[in-house]
Short mmCIF file of C-alpha atoms in Angstrom, two decimals:
data_model
loop_
_atom_site.label_atom_id
_atom_site.label_comp_id
_atom_site.label_asym_id
_atom_site.label_seq_id
_atom_site.Cartn_x
_atom_site.Cartn_y
_atom_site.Cartn_z
CA MET A 1 17.86 -32.49 26.11
CA VAL A 2 18.70 -29.00 27.35
CA ALA A 3 20.07 -29.02 30.90
CA THR A 4 19.31 -26.28 33.37
CA ARG A 5 22.19 -24.35 34.87
CA SER A 6 21.76 -26.02 38.25
CA GLN A 7 21.89 -29.47 36.59
CA ARG A 8 25.06 -28.55 34.72
CA ALA A 9 26.64 -27.22 37.93
CA ALA A 10 25.77 -30.40 39.85
CA SER A 11 27.15 -32.55 37.05
CA ALA A 12 30.38 -30.58 36.95
CA ALA A 13 30.78 -30.83 40.73
CA ALA A 14 30.18 -34.59 40.66
CA LYS A 15 32.75 -34.98 37.89
CA VAL A 16 35.37 -33.04 39.83
CA ASN A 17 34.70 -35.07 42.99
CA GLY A 18 34.93 -38.31 41.01
CA ASN A 19 38.26 -37.32 39.51
CA GLU A 20 39.60 -36.43 42.94
CA GLY A 21 38.51 -39.83 44.26
CA ASP A 22 40.19 -41.68 41.42
CA ASN A 23 43.44 -39.82 41.92
CA SER A 24 43.48 -39.98 45.71
CA SER A 25 45.46 -43.22 45.83
CA SER A 26 48.22 -42.04 43.49
CA THR A 27 48.62 -38.45 44.56
CA PRO A 28 49.87 -37.08 47.88
CA HIS A 29 47.49 -35.38 50.26
CA ARG A 30 47.19 -31.65 49.67
CA SER A 31 45.72 -28.99 51.86
CA SER A 32 42.42 -27.30 51.11
CA ALA A 33 44.26 -24.10 50.28
CA GLU A 34 46.26 -25.92 47.61
CA LEU A 35 43.09 -27.42 46.14
CA VAL A 36 41.40 -24.04 46.03
CA LYS A 37 44.42 -22.57 44.30
CA GLN A 38 44.42 -25.40 41.73
CA TYR A 39 40.76 -25.08 40.76
CA SER A 40 40.59 -21.29 40.90
CA PRO A 41 40.98 -19.55 37.52
CA SER A 42 44.01 -17.31 37.19
CA PRO A 43 43.45 -13.58 36.57
CA GLU A 44 45.03 -13.86 33.13
CA LYS A 45 42.82 -16.77 32.09
CA GLY A 46 39.61 -15.64 33.73
CA SER A 47 36.67 -15.69 31.42
CA SER A 48 33.68 -13.37 31.32
CA HIS A 49 31.43 -16.36 30.67
CA GLY A 50 30.38 -18.03 33.90
CA HIS A 51 28.08 -20.66 32.50
CA ASP A 52 30.04 -23.47 30.84
CA GLY A 53 30.76 -21.51 27.72
CA LEU A 54 27.12 -21.01 26.73
CA ASP A 55 26.53 -17.55 25.31
CA CYS A 56 23.21 -16.90 27.04
CA PRO A 57 22.60 -13.15 26.84
CA ALA A 58 21.28 -12.90 30.37
CA HIS A 59 24.36 -14.30 32.12
CA ILE A 60 27.49 -12.82 30.56
CA ILE A 61 29.31 -10.91 33.27
CA ARG A 62 31.98 -8.41 32.36
CA VAL A 63 35.37 -8.99 34.05
CA SER A 64 36.42 -6.27 36.46
CA LYS A 65 39.63 -4.44 35.61
CA GLY A 66 40.44 -3.11 39.05
CA ALA A 67 39.07 -0.77 41.65
CA CYS A 68 40.02 2.39 39.78
CA ASP A 69 38.35 1.23 36.60
CA ASP A 70 35.23 0.21 38.51
CA LYS A 71 34.90 3.71 39.96
CA LYS A 72 35.35 5.24 36.56
CA ILE A 73 32.72 2.95 35.03
CA GLU A 74 30.32 3.71 37.86
CA ALA A 75 30.74 7.46 37.33
CA GLU A 76 30.17 7.16 33.60
CA SER A 77 27.12 5.00 34.17
CA LYS A 78 25.65 7.57 36.54
CA SER A 79 26.07 10.46 34.12
CA SER A 80 24.72 8.33 31.30
CA GLU A 81 21.68 7.48 33.40
CA ILE A 82 21.01 11.18 34.03
CA ARG A 83 21.22 11.91 30.32
CA SER A 84 18.83 9.06 29.67
CA TYR A 85 16.26 10.52 32.08
CA VAL A 86 16.58 13.84 30.28
CA VAL A 87 15.92 12.13 26.95
CA ILE A 88 12.88 10.36 28.42
CA ALA A 89 11.53 13.69 29.66
CA ILE A 90 11.98 15.20 26.18
CA LEU A 91 10.16 12.24 24.60
CA ALA A 92 7.29 12.70 27.08
CA VAL A 93 7.00 16.41 26.24
CA ILE A 94 6.99 15.67 22.51
CA THR A 95 4.28 13.06 23.02
CA TYR A 96 2.11 15.56 24.91
CA VAL A 97 2.46 18.62 22.70
CA THR A 98 1.98 16.76 19.39
CA TYR A 99 -1.39 15.22 20.27
CA PRO A 100 -3.49 15.64 17.10
CA GLY A 101 -6.96 15.56 18.66
CA THR A 102 -9.73 12.97 18.79
CA THR A 103 -9.53 10.34 16.05
CA TRP A 104 -12.38 8.05 17.08
CA GLY A 105 -16.04 8.40 17.98
CA SER A 106 -18.63 10.77 16.55
CA ASN A 107 -16.30 13.77 16.75
CA ALA A 108 -13.38 12.03 15.10
CA LEU A 109 -11.25 14.04 12.70
CA GLU A 110 -10.20 12.71 9.32
CA PRO A 111 -6.79 11.01 9.45
CA THR A 112 -3.90 13.19 8.35
CA LEU A 113 -0.15 12.72 8.13
CA HIS A 114 0.08 14.22 11.62
CA THR A 115 -2.44 11.70 12.95
CA VAL A 116 -0.72 8.72 11.36
CA PHE A 117 2.71 9.76 12.58
CA TYR A 118 1.42 10.36 16.11
CA TYR A 119 -0.14 6.91 16.43
CA GLY A 120 3.05 5.34 15.12
CA TRP A 121 4.94 7.44 17.66
CA ILE A 122 2.68 6.28 20.51
CA SER A 123 3.18 2.68 19.44
CA ALA A 124 6.95 3.16 19.52
CA MET A 125 6.88 4.88 22.92
CA SER A 126 4.97 1.95 24.42
CA THR A 127 8.00 -0.28 23.89
CA GLY A 128 9.75 1.56 26.71
CA PHE A 129 7.13 0.27 29.17
CA GLY A 130 8.71 -3.16 28.80
CA VAL A 131 11.26 -2.05 31.41
CA LEU A 132 8.61 -1.39 34.08
CA PRO A 133 8.30 -4.99 35.41
CA LEU A 134 12.06 -4.98 36.02
CA CYS A 135 11.97 -1.71 37.97
CA PHE A 136 10.65 -3.61 40.99
CA VAL A 137 13.71 -5.86 41.11
CA SER A 138 16.80 -4.37 42.76
CA GLU A 139 19.15 -7.05 41.44
CA MET A 140 18.75 -9.17 38.31
CA LYS A 141 19.20 -12.64 39.77
CA GLU A 142 19.32 -15.71 37.56
CA TYR A 143 15.90 -17.05 38.56
CA TRP A 144 14.04 -13.78 37.96
CA ILE A 145 15.78 -13.29 34.64
CA GLY A 146 14.40 -16.69 33.66
CA VAL A 147 10.90 -15.76 34.81
CA SER A 148 11.10 -12.50 32.85
CA ASN A 149 12.22 -14.39 29.76
CA ALA A 150 9.27 -16.76 30.13
CA ILE A 151 6.83 -13.85 30.44
CA ALA A 152 8.25 -12.14 27.37
CA ALA A 153 8.20 -15.40 25.39
CA GLY A 154 4.55 -16.12 26.21
CA MET A 155 3.41 -12.62 25.34
CA MET A 156 5.42 -12.64 22.11
CA PHE A 157 3.86 -15.97 21.10
CA ALA A 158 0.44 -14.34 21.45
CA ALA A 159 1.61 -11.27 19.53
CA SER A 160 2.98 -13.45 16.71
CA TYR A 161 -0.31 -15.30 16.45
CA SER A 162 -2.19 -12.01 16.27
CA LEU A 163 0.09 -10.76 13.47
CA PHE A 164 -0.44 -13.98 11.52
CA MET A 165 -4.21 -13.71 11.90
CA GLU A 166 -4.24 -10.06 10.84
CA GLY A 167 -2.22 -10.96 7.76
CA CYS A 168 -4.28 -14.02 6.80
CA THR A 169 -7.62 -12.25 7.23
CA PHE A 170 -6.55 -9.00 5.55
CA ASP A 171 -9.20 -7.80 3.10
CA ASP A 172 -9.37 -4.49 1.25
CA THR A 173 -11.12 -3.54 -1.98
CA ASN A 174 -7.96 -1.76 -3.18
CA ASP A 175 -5.82 -4.87 -2.75
CA ASP A 176 -5.16 -6.02 -6.32
CA SER A 177 -2.62 -8.79 -5.60
CA SER A 178 -3.11 -12.11 -7.39
CA LEU A 179 -1.93 -14.04 -4.31
CA SER A 180 -4.22 -14.64 -1.37
CA ALA A 181 -3.57 -12.89 1.91
CA THR A 182 -2.79 -16.26 3.55
CA SER A 183 -0.17 -17.09 0.92
CA ARG A 184 1.49 -13.71 1.30
CA THR A 185 1.50 -14.03 5.08
CA GLY A 186 3.12 -17.47 4.86
CA LEU A 187 5.70 -16.13 2.42
CA GLY A 188 6.50 -13.27 4.79
CA CYS A 189 6.89 -15.71 7.71
CA LEU A 190 9.33 -17.83 5.69
CA LEU A 191 11.33 -14.76 4.68
CA GLY A 192 11.45 -13.60 8.29
CA LEU A 193 12.79 -16.93 9.52
CA LEU A 194 15.40 -17.12 6.76
CA PHE A 195 16.53 -13.58 7.45
CA ILE A 196 16.93 -14.22 11.18
CA LEU A 197 18.92 -17.39 10.56
CA GLY A 198 21.16 -15.53 8.12
CA THR A 199 21.69 -12.69 10.57
CA LYS A 200 22.54 -15.10 13.40
CA SER A 201 24.99 -16.96 11.18
CA PHE A 202 26.69 -13.70 10.23
CA LEU A 203 27.04 -12.59 13.85
CA ASP A 204 28.35 -16.00 14.92
CA GLN A 205 31.07 -15.81 12.26
CA ASN A 206 32.17 -12.37 13.46
CA GLU A 207 33.18 -13.07 17.05
CA ASP A 208 35.29 -9.91 17.33
CA VAL A 209 32.36 -7.54 16.89
CA LYS A 210 32.20 -4.90 19.63
CA LEU A 211 29.62 -2.49 20.99
CA GLY A 212 31.03 -0.05 23.53
CA SER A 213 32.53 -2.05 26.41
CA LEU A 214 30.83 -5.26 25.27
CA SER A 215 32.38 -7.72 22.88
CA GLY A 216 32.13 -11.28 21.63
CA ALA A 217 29.04 -13.19 22.71
CA ASP A 218 27.79 -10.12 24.61
CA THR A 219 27.51 -8.03 21.48
CA ARG A 220 26.31 -10.81 19.19
CA LYS A 221 23.32 -11.55 21.43
CA ILE A 222 22.45 -7.89 21.96
CA LEU A 223 22.68 -7.09 18.26
CA LEU A 224 20.58 -10.11 17.32
CA ILE A 225 17.73 -9.23 19.69
CA VAL A 226 17.82 -5.49 18.98
CA PHE A 227 18.19 -6.00 15.24
CA VAL A 228 15.25 -8.40 15.06
CA MET A 229 13.01 -6.03 17.03
CA THR A 230 14.04 -3.03 14.94
CA LEU A 231 13.66 -4.77 11.61
CA HIS A 232 10.16 -6.09 12.14
CA SER A 233 9.08 -2.62 13.33
CA PHE A 234 9.30 -1.50 9.69
CA SER A 235 6.48 -3.84 8.72
CA GLU A 236 4.45 -2.80 11.76
CA GLY A 237 4.82 0.85 10.72
CA VAL A 238 3.52 -0.06 7.27
CA GLY A 239 0.57 -1.74 8.96
CA ILE A 240 -0.29 1.45 10.86
CA GLY A 241 -0.11 3.64 7.76
CA VAL A 242 -2.09 1.27 5.55
CA SER A 243 -4.79 0.75 8.20
CA PHE A 244 -5.46 4.51 8.39
CA GLY A 245 -5.55 4.82 4.60
CA GLY A 246 -7.71 1.77 3.93
CA ASP A 247 -11.46 1.41 3.62
CA ASN A 248 -12.13 1.51 7.37
CA GLY A 249 -10.06 4.64 8.03
CA ASN A 250 -9.86 5.79 11.64
CA GLY A 251 -11.53 2.75 13.19
CA LEU A 252 -9.07 0.21 11.82
CA GLY A 253 -6.13 2.57 12.23
CA VAL A 254 -6.77 3.11 15.93
CA PHE A 255 -7.30 -0.63 16.48
CA ILE A 256 -4.09 -1.63 14.69
CA SER A 257 -2.09 1.06 16.49
CA ALA A 258 -3.43 0.05 19.91
CA SER A 259 -2.82 -3.62 19.16
CA LEU A 260 0.77 -3.00 18.09
CA ALA A 261 1.36 -0.77 21.12
CA VAL A 262 0.40 -3.69 23.37
CA HIS A 263 2.59 -6.03 21.30
CA ASN A 264 5.55 -3.71 21.77
CA ILE A 265 5.58 -4.04 25.57
CA PRO A 266 6.85 -7.66 25.68
CA GLU A 267 9.29 -6.77 22.90
CA GLY A 268 10.66 -4.02 25.13
CA LEU A 269 10.84 -6.51 28.00
CA ALA A 270 12.91 -8.86 25.83
CA VAL A 271 15.35 -6.06 24.98
CA ALA A 272 15.59 -4.93 28.62
CA ILE A 273 16.32 -8.46 29.83
CA VAL A 274 19.34 -8.54 27.53
CA LEU A 275 20.69 -5.13 28.60
CA LEU A 276 20.06 -4.84 32.35
CA PRO A 277 22.31 -7.73 33.49
CA ARG A 278 25.18 -5.89 31.79
CA LYS A 279 24.86 -2.93 34.20
CA VAL A 280 22.92 -0.80 31.75
CA SER A 281 20.61 1.55 33.67
CA LYS A 282 16.86 1.07 33.42
CA ALA A 283 16.46 4.53 31.85
CA THR A 284 19.03 3.76 29.15
CA ALA A 285 17.44 0.37 28.53
CA ALA A 286 14.05 2.06 28.10
CA ILE A 287 15.53 4.36 25.44
CA TRP A 288 17.02 1.40 23.59
CA CYS A 289 13.60 -0.24 23.70
CA VAL A 290 12.02 2.83 22.12
CA VAL A 291 14.76 3.03 19.48
CA THR A 292 13.90 -0.48 18.26
CA SER A 293 10.38 0.73 17.43
CA LEU A 294 11.17 4.11 15.88
CA PRO A 295 10.75 2.68 12.34
CA GLN A 296 7.02 2.47 13.07
CA PRO A 297 6.21 6.22 12.85
CA LEU A 298 8.82 6.65 10.12
CA MET A 299 7.24 3.98 7.90
CA ALA A 300 3.63 4.79 8.80
CA VAL A 301 3.71 8.15 6.98
CA PRO A 302 4.86 6.94 3.52
CA ALA A 303 2.58 3.91 3.81
CA PHE A 304 -0.36 6.25 4.41
CA MET A 305 0.66 8.54 1.53
CA PHE A 306 1.05 5.67 -0.94
CA VAL A 307 -1.48 3.31 0.53
CA HIS A 308 -2.38 1.66 -2.78
CA SER A 309 1.24 0.72 -3.39
CA PHE A 310 1.76 -0.66 0.12
CA LEU A 311 -1.52 -2.57 0.43
CA PRO A 312 -0.39 -5.78 -1.34
CA LEU A 313 2.75 -5.88 0.83
CA LEU A 314 0.96 -5.61 4.16
CA PRO A 315 0.30 -9.38 4.68
CA VAL A 316 3.92 -10.09 3.74
CA GLY A 317 5.15 -7.58 6.31
CA LEU A 318 2.88 -8.91 9.03
CA GLY A 319 4.03 -12.47 8.32
CA PHE A 320 7.67 -11.35 8.35
CA ALA A 321 7.22 -9.65 11.73
CA GLY A 322 5.36 -12.64 13.18
CA GLY A 323 7.94 -15.14 11.98
CA ALA A 324 10.87 -13.15 13.34
CA MET A 325 9.14 -12.62 16.67
CA MET A 326 8.23 -16.32 16.94
CA TRP A 327 11.84 -17.36 16.39
CA VAL A 328 13.13 -14.99 19.07
CA ALA A 329 10.43 -16.09 21.53
CA PHE A 330 11.17 -19.79 21.17
CA MET A 331 14.85 -20.11 20.23
CA GLU A 332 16.13 -17.36 22.51
CA LEU A 333 13.76 -16.41 25.33
CA LEU A 334 11.99 -19.69 26.07
CA LEU A 335 15.15 -21.82 26.06
CA GLU A 336 16.98 -19.34 28.27
CA ALA A 337 14.02 -19.25 30.66
CA TYR A 338 14.23 -23.04 31.00
CA GLU A 339 17.98 -22.89 31.63
CA ASP A 340 17.54 -20.27 34.35
CA THR A 341 14.56 -21.89 36.11
CA ASP A 342 13.04 -25.28 35.26
CA ALA A 343 10.52 -26.83 32.89
CA VAL A 344 7.50 -26.38 35.18
CA THR A 345 8.18 -22.72 35.95
CA THR A 346 8.89 -21.91 32.31
CA GLY A 347 5.77 -23.70 31.09
CA VAL A 348 3.41 -22.21 33.68
CA VAL A 349 4.70 -18.64 33.46
CA SER A 350 4.82 -18.53 29.65
CA THR A 351 1.33 -20.06 29.38
CA VAL A 352 -0.15 -17.55 31.82
CA ALA A 353 1.55 -14.70 29.94
CA LEU A 354 0.22 -16.02 26.62
CA ALA A 355 -3.33 -16.24 28.02
CA ALA A 356 -3.12 -12.73 29.50
CA MET A 357 -1.86 -11.25 26.24
CA THR A 358 -4.58 -13.03 24.25
CA SER A 359 -7.23 -11.67 26.62
CA ILE A 360 -5.90 -8.13 26.22
CA GLN A 361 -5.95 -8.49 22.44
CA ARG A 362 -9.56 -9.66 22.47
CA THR A 363 -10.54 -6.76 24.71
CA ILE A 364 -8.96 -4.29 22.30
CA GLY A 365 -10.74 -5.98 19.39
CA ASP A 366 -14.13 -5.81 21.15
CA HIS A 367 -13.77 -2.07 21.77
CA ALA A 368 -12.34 -1.19 18.39
#
């Protein structure tokens, strides 16, 4: 049974009080100042983990190294945030000036490499919108981090289901594989789960890994989430390219791209939830979100050029992406949401998010 943080805190307090009661008869009376000094961690032994040693990515607080260092970090963070806004502005300009023209309706143009790359690009840019829900929160408190995790988990469950369905129902006249689409999707899901478990095991065995000012559990959690999101973006990019080059051309390509763009928003939210509690600015977090999806436009172009070679692999890629996303949603986000809130809040919020995401997916499908 997983205990919430408040339950663990209450249990620890009760244990300390019980020990004090047992020792009261054999130990002399001490002042409150002495007791505070005894139970306060020393500066040399202070730990950056304030949650009973659990390496939850949303609650690892970096130890301060003094007032001078804090000012220096704040200045660096401010300049980094400005650079991030500049990068976001450049990405927005690129998105606007590279628009290829209408690709649906009666006046739709035939898909080209430019068209395929642009829709992959739009899908990647949508990941940055995952930061938007957190822009309305001035301080990332424990409870709201848990709620955000529950929202991301519910939406990613719906996205995983959609990827599985797209893989299992995949049908194209140029698909010459001897295995059914369902079998290939299941194989991809199994490979995705095995890969994630292997990656997590590798990161757990390398506790000294560092990323900038973060180290230990900080970096392992960040790398796991970011790596999972980046890796499964390769298969989503293949899906975009193959959909534009298949039998249904523009219609299916636009639908798949729009569907993946919606899927990318909760993925960006999951990445932002990991980064923002570590004093990363919202602009920088948005850029990291976009970076995790950049393989989509990069893989969409070769998949479109060699569509007949990539077609048999599409269900495998969709299953791989769905399996990896399902593992992150349940084993990381949902459990952390429960630890930060409670079972009722986690269940209600994640269910509502799942229903909302499913409704959006159906709306996109009806208008495709």
